[in-house]
Coordinates of C-alpha atoms in Angstrom, one line a residue:
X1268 CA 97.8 111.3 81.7
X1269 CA 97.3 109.9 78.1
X1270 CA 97.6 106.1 78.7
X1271 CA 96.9 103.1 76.5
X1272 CA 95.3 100.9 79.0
X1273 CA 95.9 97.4 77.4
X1274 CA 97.7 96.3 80.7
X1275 CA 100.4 97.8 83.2
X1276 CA 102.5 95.9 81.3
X1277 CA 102.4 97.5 78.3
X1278 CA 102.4 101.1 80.2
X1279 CA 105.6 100.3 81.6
X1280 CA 107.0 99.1 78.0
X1281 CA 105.4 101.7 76.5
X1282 CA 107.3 104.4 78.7
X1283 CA 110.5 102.9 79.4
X1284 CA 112.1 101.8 76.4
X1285 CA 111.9 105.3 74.4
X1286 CA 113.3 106.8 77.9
X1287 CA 116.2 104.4 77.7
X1288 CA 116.9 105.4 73.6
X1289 CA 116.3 108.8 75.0
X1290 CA 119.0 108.6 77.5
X1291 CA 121.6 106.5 75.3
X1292 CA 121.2 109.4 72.4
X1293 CA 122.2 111.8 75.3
X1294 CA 125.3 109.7 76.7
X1295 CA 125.9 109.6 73.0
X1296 CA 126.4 113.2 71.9
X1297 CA 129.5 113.4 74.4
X1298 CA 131.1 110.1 72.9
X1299 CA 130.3 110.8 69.4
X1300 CA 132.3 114.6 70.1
X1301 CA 134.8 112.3 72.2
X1302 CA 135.2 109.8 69.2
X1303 CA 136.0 113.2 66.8
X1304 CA 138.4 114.8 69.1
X1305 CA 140.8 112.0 69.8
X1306 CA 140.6 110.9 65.7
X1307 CA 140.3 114.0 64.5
X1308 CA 143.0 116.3 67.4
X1309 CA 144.6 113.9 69.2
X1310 CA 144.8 111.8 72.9
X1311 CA 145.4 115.0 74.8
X1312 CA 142.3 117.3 73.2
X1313 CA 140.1 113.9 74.1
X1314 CA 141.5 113.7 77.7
X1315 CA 140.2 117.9 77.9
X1316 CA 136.3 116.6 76.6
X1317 CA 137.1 113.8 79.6
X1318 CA 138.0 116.8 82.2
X1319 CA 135.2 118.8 80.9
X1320 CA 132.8 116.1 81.4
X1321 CA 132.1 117.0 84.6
X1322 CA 130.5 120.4 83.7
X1323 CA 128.1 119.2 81.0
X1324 CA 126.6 116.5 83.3
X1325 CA 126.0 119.3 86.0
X1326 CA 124.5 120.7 82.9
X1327 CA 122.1 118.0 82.4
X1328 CA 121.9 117.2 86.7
X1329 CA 120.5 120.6 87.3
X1330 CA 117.9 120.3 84.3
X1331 CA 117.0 116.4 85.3
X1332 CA 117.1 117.7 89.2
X1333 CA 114.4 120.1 88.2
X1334 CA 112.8 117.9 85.8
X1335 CA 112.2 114.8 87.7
X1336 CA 111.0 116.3 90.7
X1337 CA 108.6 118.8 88.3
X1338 CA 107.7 116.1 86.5
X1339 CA 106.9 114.0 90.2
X1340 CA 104.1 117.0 90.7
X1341 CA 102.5 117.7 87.4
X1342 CA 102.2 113.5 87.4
X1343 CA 100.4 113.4 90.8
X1344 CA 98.6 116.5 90.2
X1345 CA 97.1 115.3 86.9
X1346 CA 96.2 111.8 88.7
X1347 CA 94.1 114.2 91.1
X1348 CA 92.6 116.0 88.4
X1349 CA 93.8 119.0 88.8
X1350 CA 94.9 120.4 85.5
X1351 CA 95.0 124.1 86.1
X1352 CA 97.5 123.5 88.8
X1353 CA 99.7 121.3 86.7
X1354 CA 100.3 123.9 84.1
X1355 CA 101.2 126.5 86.8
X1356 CA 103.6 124.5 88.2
X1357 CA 105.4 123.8 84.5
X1358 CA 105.5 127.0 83.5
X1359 CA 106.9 128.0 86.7
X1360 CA 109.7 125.3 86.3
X1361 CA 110.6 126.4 82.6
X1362 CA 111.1 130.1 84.3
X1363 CA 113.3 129.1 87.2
X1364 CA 115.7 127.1 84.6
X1365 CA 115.8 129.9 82.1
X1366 CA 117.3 132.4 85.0
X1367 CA 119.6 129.2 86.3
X1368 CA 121.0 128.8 83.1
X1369 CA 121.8 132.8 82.4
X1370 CA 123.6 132.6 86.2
X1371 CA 125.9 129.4 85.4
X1372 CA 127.0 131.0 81.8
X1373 CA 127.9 134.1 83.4
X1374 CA 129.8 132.8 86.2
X1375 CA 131.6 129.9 84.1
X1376 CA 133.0 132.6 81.8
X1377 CA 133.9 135.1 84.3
X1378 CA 136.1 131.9 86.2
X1379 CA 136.7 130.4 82.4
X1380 CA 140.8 129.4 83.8
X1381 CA 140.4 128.8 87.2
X1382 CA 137.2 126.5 86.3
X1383 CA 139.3 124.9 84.2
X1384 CA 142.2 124.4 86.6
X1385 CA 139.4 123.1 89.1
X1386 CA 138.3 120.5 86.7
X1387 CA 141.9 118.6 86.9
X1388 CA 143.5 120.5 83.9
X1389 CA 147.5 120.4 83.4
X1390 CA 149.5 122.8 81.9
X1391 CA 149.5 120.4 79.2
X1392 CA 145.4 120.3 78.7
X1393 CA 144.3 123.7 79.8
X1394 CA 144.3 125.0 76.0
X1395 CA 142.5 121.9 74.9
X1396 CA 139.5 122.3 78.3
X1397 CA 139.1 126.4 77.8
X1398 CA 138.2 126.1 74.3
X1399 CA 135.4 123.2 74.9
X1400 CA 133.9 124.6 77.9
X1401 CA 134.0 128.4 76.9
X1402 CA 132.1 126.8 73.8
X1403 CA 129.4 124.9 75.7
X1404 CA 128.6 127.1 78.3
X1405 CA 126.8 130.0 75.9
X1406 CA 124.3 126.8 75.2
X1407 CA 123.8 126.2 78.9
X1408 CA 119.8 127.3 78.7
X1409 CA 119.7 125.2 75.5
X1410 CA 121.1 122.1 77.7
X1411 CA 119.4 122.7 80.7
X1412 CA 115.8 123.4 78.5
X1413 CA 116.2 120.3 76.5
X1414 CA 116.7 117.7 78.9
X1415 CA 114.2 119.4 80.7
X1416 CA 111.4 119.1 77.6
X1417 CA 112.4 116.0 77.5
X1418 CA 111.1 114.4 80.8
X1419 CA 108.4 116.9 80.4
X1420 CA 107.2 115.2 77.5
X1421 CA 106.6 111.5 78.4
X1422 CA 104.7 112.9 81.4
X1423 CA 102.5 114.3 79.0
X1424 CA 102.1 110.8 77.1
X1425 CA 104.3 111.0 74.4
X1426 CA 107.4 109.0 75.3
X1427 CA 108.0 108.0 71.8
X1428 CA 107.6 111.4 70.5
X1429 CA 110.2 112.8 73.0
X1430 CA 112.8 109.7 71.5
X1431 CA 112.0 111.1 68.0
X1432 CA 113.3 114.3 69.1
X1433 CA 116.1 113.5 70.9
X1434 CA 117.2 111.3 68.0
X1435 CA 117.0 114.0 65.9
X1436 CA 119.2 116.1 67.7
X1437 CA 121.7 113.6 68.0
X1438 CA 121.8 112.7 64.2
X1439 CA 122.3 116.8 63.4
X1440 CA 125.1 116.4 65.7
X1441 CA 126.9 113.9 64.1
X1442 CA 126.6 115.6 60.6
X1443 CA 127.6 118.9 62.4
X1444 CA 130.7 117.3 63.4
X1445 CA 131.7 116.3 60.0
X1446 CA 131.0 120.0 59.0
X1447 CA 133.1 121.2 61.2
X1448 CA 136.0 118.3 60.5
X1449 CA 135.4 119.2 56.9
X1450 CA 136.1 122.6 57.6
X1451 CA 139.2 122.1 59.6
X1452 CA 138.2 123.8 63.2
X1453 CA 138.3 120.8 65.1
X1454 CA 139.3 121.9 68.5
X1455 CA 136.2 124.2 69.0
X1456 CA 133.7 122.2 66.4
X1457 CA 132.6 119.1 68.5
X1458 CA 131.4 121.7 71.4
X1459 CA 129.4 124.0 69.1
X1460 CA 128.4 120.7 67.1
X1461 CA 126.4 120.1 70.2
X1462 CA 125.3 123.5 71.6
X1463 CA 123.4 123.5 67.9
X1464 CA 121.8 120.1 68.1
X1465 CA 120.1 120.7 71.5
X1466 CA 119.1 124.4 70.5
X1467 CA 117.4 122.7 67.1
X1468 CA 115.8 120.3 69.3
X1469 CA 114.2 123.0 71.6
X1470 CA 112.5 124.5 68.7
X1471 CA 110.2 120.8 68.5
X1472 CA 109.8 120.7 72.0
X1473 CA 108.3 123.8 72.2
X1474 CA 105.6 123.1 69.1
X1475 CA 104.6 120.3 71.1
X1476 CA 103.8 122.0 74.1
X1477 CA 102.7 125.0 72.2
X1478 CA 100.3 123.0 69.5
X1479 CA 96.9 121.5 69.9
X1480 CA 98.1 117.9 70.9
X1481 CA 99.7 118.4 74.6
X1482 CA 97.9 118.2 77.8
X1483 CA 100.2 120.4 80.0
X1484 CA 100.4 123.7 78.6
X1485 CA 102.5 127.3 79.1
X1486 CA 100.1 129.2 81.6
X1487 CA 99.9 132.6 83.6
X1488 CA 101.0 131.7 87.6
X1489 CA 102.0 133.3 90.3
X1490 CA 105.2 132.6 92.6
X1491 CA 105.1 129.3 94.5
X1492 CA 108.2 129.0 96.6
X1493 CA 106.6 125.6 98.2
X1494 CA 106.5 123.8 95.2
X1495 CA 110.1 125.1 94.3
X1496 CA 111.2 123.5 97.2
X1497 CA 109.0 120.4 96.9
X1498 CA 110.5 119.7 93.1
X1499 CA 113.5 120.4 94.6
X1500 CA 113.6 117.8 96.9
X1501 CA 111.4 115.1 94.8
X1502 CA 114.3 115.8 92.4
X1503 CA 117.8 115.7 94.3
X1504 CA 117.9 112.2 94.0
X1505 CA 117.4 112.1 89.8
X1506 CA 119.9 115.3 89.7
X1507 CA 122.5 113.4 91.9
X1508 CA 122.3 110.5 89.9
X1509 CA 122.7 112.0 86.8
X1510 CA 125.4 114.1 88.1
X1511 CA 126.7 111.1 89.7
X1512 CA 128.9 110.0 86.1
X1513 CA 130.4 113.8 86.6
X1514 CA 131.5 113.3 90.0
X1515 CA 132.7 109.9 89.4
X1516 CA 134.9 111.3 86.6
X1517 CA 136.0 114.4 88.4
X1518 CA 137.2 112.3 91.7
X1519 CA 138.9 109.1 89.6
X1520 CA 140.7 112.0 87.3
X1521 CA 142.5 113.6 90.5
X1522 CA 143.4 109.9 91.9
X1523 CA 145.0 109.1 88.3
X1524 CA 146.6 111.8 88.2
X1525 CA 148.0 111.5 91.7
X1526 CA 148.7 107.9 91.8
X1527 CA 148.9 106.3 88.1
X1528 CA 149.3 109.2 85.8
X1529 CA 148.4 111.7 82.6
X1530 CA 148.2 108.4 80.6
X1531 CA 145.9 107.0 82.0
X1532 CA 143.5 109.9 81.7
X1533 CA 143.1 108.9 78.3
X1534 CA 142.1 104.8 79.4
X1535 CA 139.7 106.9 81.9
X1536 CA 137.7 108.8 79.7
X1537 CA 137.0 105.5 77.5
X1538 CA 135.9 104.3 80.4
X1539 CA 133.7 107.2 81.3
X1540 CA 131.7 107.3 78.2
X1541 CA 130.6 103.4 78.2
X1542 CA 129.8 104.3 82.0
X1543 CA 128.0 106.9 81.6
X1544 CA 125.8 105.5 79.0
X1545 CA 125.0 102.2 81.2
X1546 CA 124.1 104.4 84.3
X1547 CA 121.8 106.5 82.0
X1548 CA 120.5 103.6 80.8
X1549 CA 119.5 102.6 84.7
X1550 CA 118.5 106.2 84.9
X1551 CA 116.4 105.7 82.0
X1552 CA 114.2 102.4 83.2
X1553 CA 113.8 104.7 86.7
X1554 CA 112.8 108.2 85.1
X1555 CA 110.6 106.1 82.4
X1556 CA 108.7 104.3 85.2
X1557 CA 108.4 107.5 87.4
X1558 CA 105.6 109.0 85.8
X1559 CA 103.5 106.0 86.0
X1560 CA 104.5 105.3 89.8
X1561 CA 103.7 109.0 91.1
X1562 CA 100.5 109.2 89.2
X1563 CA 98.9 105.9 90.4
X1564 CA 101.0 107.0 93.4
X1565 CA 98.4 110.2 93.2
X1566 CA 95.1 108.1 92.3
X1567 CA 96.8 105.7 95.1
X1568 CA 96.6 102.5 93.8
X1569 CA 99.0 100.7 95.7
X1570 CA 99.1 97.5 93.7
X1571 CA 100.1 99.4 90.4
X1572 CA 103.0 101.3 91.6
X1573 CA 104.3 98.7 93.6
X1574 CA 104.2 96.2 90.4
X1575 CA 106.1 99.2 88.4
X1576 CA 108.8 98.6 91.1
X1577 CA 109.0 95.1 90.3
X1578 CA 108.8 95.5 87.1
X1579 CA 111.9 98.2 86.8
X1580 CA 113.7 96.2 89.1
X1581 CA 113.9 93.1 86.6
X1582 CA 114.4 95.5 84.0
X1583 CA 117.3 97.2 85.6
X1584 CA 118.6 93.6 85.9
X1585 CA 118.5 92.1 83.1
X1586 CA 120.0 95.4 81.6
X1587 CA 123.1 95.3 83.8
X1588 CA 124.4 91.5 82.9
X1589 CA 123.5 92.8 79.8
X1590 CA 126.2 95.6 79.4
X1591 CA 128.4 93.7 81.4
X1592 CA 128.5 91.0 78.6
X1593 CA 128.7 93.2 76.0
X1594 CA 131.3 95.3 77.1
X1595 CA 133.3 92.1 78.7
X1596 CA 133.4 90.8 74.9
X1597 CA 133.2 93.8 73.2
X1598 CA 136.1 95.5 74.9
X1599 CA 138.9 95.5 72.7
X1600 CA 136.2 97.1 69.7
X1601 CA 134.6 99.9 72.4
X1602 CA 138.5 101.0 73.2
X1603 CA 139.5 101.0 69.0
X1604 CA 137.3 103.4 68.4
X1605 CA 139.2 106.0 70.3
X1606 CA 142.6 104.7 69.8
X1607 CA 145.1 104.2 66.9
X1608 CA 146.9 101.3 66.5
X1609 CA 150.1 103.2 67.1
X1610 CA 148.8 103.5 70.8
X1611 CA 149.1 99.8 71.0
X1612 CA 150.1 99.8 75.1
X1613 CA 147.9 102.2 75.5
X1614 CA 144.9 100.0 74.2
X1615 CA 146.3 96.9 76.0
X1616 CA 146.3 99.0 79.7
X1617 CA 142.9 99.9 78.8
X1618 CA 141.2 97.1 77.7
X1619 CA 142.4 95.6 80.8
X1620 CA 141.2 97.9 83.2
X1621 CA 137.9 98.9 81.5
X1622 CA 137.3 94.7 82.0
X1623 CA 137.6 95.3 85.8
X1624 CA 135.3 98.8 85.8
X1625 CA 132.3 97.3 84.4
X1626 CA 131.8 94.5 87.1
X1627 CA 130.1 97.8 88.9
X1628 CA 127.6 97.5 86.3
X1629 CA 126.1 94.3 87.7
X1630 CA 125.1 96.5 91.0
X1631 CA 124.3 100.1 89.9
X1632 CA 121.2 100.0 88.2
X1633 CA 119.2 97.9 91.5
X1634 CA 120.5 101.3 93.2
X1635 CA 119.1 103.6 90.5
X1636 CA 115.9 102.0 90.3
X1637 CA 115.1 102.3 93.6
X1638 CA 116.6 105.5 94.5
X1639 CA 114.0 106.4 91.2
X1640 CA 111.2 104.7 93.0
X1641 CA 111.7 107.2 96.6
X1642 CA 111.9 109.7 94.4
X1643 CA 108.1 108.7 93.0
X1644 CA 106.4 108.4 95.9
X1645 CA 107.8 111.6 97.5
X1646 CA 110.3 110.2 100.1
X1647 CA 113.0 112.3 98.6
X1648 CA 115.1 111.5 101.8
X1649 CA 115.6 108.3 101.1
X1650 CA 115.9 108.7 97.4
X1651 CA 118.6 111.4 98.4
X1652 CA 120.5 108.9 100.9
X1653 CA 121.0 106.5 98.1
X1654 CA 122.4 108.7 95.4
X1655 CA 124.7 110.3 97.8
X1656 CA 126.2 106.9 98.8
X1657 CA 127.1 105.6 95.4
X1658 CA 127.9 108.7 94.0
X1659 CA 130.0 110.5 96.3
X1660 CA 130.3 108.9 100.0
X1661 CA 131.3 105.3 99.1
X1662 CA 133.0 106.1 96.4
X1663 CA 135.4 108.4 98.2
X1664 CA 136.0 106.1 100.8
X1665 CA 136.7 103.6 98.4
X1666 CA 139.2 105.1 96.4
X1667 CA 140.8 106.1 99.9
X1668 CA 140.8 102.7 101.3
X1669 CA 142.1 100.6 98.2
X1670 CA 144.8 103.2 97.0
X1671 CA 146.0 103.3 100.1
X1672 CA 145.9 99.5 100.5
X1673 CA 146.9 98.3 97.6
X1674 CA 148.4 101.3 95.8
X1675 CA 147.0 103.6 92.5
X1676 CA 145.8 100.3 90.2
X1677 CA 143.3 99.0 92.9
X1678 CA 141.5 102.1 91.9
X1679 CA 139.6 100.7 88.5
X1680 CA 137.6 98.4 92.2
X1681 CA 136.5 101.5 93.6
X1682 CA 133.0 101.9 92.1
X1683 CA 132.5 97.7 92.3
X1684 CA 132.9 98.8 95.9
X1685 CA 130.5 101.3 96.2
X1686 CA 128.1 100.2 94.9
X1687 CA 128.1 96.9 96.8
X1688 CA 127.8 99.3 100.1
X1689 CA 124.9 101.3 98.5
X1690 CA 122.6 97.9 97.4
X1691 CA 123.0 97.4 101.3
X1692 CA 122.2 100.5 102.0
X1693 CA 119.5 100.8 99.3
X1694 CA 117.8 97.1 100.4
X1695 CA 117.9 98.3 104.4
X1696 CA 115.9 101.1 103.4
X1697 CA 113.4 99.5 100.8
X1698 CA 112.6 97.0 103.5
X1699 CA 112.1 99.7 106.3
X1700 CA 110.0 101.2 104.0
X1701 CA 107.8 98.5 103.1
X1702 CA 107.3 97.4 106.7
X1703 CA 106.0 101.1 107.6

């Protein structure tokens, strides 16, 4: 792996801090399309990007599932020199995804409607969801790929380069949402805006890993169903984490709906985008540390990879008061950007409750971390267990227990719940681990 050496230190800097601009240009495409839709269509096209959510961060899950735990091997396998092996088992990846992605297209427009109608979407939205995700799911390959690159890349040394790349793609969006604004086809233009961006950004990946600079290279292989299932499991954790925003989204917009109401949809999916970029900022400190961790992890040098841990931990943090802060403060600005001052309630209700969503920040990035550290060393079980707690298992039972409690506006405490089980959970299991 092409390291600086100055000091661990710098390594860990060095790897993290263009993974975390990496992930905030990704959370970003979604909220600049978001920002768009509601100024450019109205509330009710914004609230369809919201219900659609959930099926662009499978998108990204199964690419980061596949990534991460690809990544995990190529990292170890370079630590133990060997090379050959490496390339066999990223070319292999980059296969498997391309026939993933063709499968999901096919069967998202076959079920287009009922899809749709799966997702949450009213009577009222359906027009406004069928048009975004018949338009982003021709570009699944494209979404899946790019992520995938992306990861790739900063195993192979060049975190900054895979930021420059990503932040390219993200500034091509923006001006392709104007274009489209400009050119009046709003309800379909933020989707394809997108879908162009990320297929624009493959086209750089690829001359990395196809020029004379990158160390893991496109190479003849045969089938290895072990390793397939080895990635798989190395990256469950990463892919349910990622997913985790999706699934967060898809189970608070049926309890709104149920309990609260349409309105509230619209406070929800503010809430979703500064969410999603703080958890892919966690996921960003754990995926940027993971390289280093499994490939001292593969040299094993104990004292190395455990420091990373340390050293992500703080990170993760530091981050987390952080956004809290920010947001806390910044509410009223984050909630104007999406809202006219005609919506005045609206903005009220929403400043208000995205002030009580956010304490969950404080918590979630200590769980990401170290369900990213597992995931490093190869105890994908544990890294598994973690991801499934905050993501789906306490987070159910939270919104069960307080709704039916306290009634439909104790659910904006459900994920300050869960995650408070999962840092249990998560600190039972690091401790158990470190004793064995």
């Amino acid at each position: 792996m092409r390291l600086e050496g100055k000091s661990l230190k710098s390594d860990f800097l060095r790897f993290i801090i263009p993974s975390i601009i990496a992930q905030w240009v990704f959370s970003l495409y979604t909220m600049v399309d978001g920002i768009f839709v509601a100024r450019g269509v109205s509330e009710v096209a914004l609230t369809a990007v919201n219900i659609s959510m959930p099926f662009t961060t499978g998108l990204f899950s199964v690419s980061i599932l596949f990534a991460v735990g690809n990544s995990t091997i190529v990292a170890i396998l370079l630590g133990q020199g060997e090379k050959q092996k490496a390339n066999e088992v990223f070319t292999q990846n980059v296969v498997l995804l391309c026939i993933l992605s063709v499968l999901i297209t096919i069967l998202v427009m076959i079920f287009l409607d009922p899809f749709a109608r799966f997702l949450g979407a009213t009577d009222h939205i359906l027009p406004y969801a069928r048009t975004y995700i018949g338009t982003i799911a021709p570009f699944s390959v494209v979404y899946i790929l790019s992520y995938s690159f992306e990861t790739l890349i900063k195993t192979d040394g060049y975190p900054k380069l895979a930021t420059i790349y990503v932040t390219s793609g993200a500034v091509l969006n923006c001006i392709l949402d104007i274009f489209w604004s400009w050119c009046c086809i709003k309800r379909l233009g933020a989707a394809f805006a997108t879908g162009i961006s990320q297929a624009a950004v493959i086209l750089l990946y690829l001359w990395h890993f196809l020029g004379p600079k990158g160390t893991i290279r496109f190479s003849k292989f045969h089938l290895m169903p072990s390793e397939i299932g080895r990635q798989i499991r190395n990256g469950m954790s990463s892919g349910i984490t990622e997913f985790s925003s999706g699934i967060i989204i898809f189970f608070f917009n049926q309890a709104i709906l149920k309990y609260i109401g349409e309105y509230a949809l619209v406070s929800y999916t503010i809430i979703s985008y500064v969410n999603t970029i703080v958890v892919m900022s966690m996921a960003g400190i754990a995926q940027g540390t993971q390289p280093l961790i499994s490939y001292y992890y593969g040299k094993n040098e104990s004292e190395k990879y455990k420091k990373l841990l340390k050293y992500g931990m703080v990170a993760a943090a530091a981050g987390s008061v952080a956004a809290v802060l920010i947001c806390y403060v910044g509410a009223e600005s984050i909630v104007g950007l999406f809202l006219k001052e005609s919506e005045a309630s609206l903005s009220i209700y929403s400043v208000r409750v995205l002030r009580i969503f956010i304490l969950s920040f404080l918590l979630a990035g200590l769980n990401v971390v170290l369900g990213g550290y597992f995931t490093s060393v190869e105890k994908a079980g544990f890294a598994t267990m973690i991801s499934l707690t905050r993501s789906l298992i306490a987070l159910v039972i939270s919104l069960v227990f307080l709704t039916a409690v306290f009634g439909g506006e104790a659910i904006w405490w459900a994920p300050l719940i869960a995650e408070s089980c999962c840092l249990v959970l998560s600190a039972g299991l690091y401790q158990w681990y470190r004793k064995k």
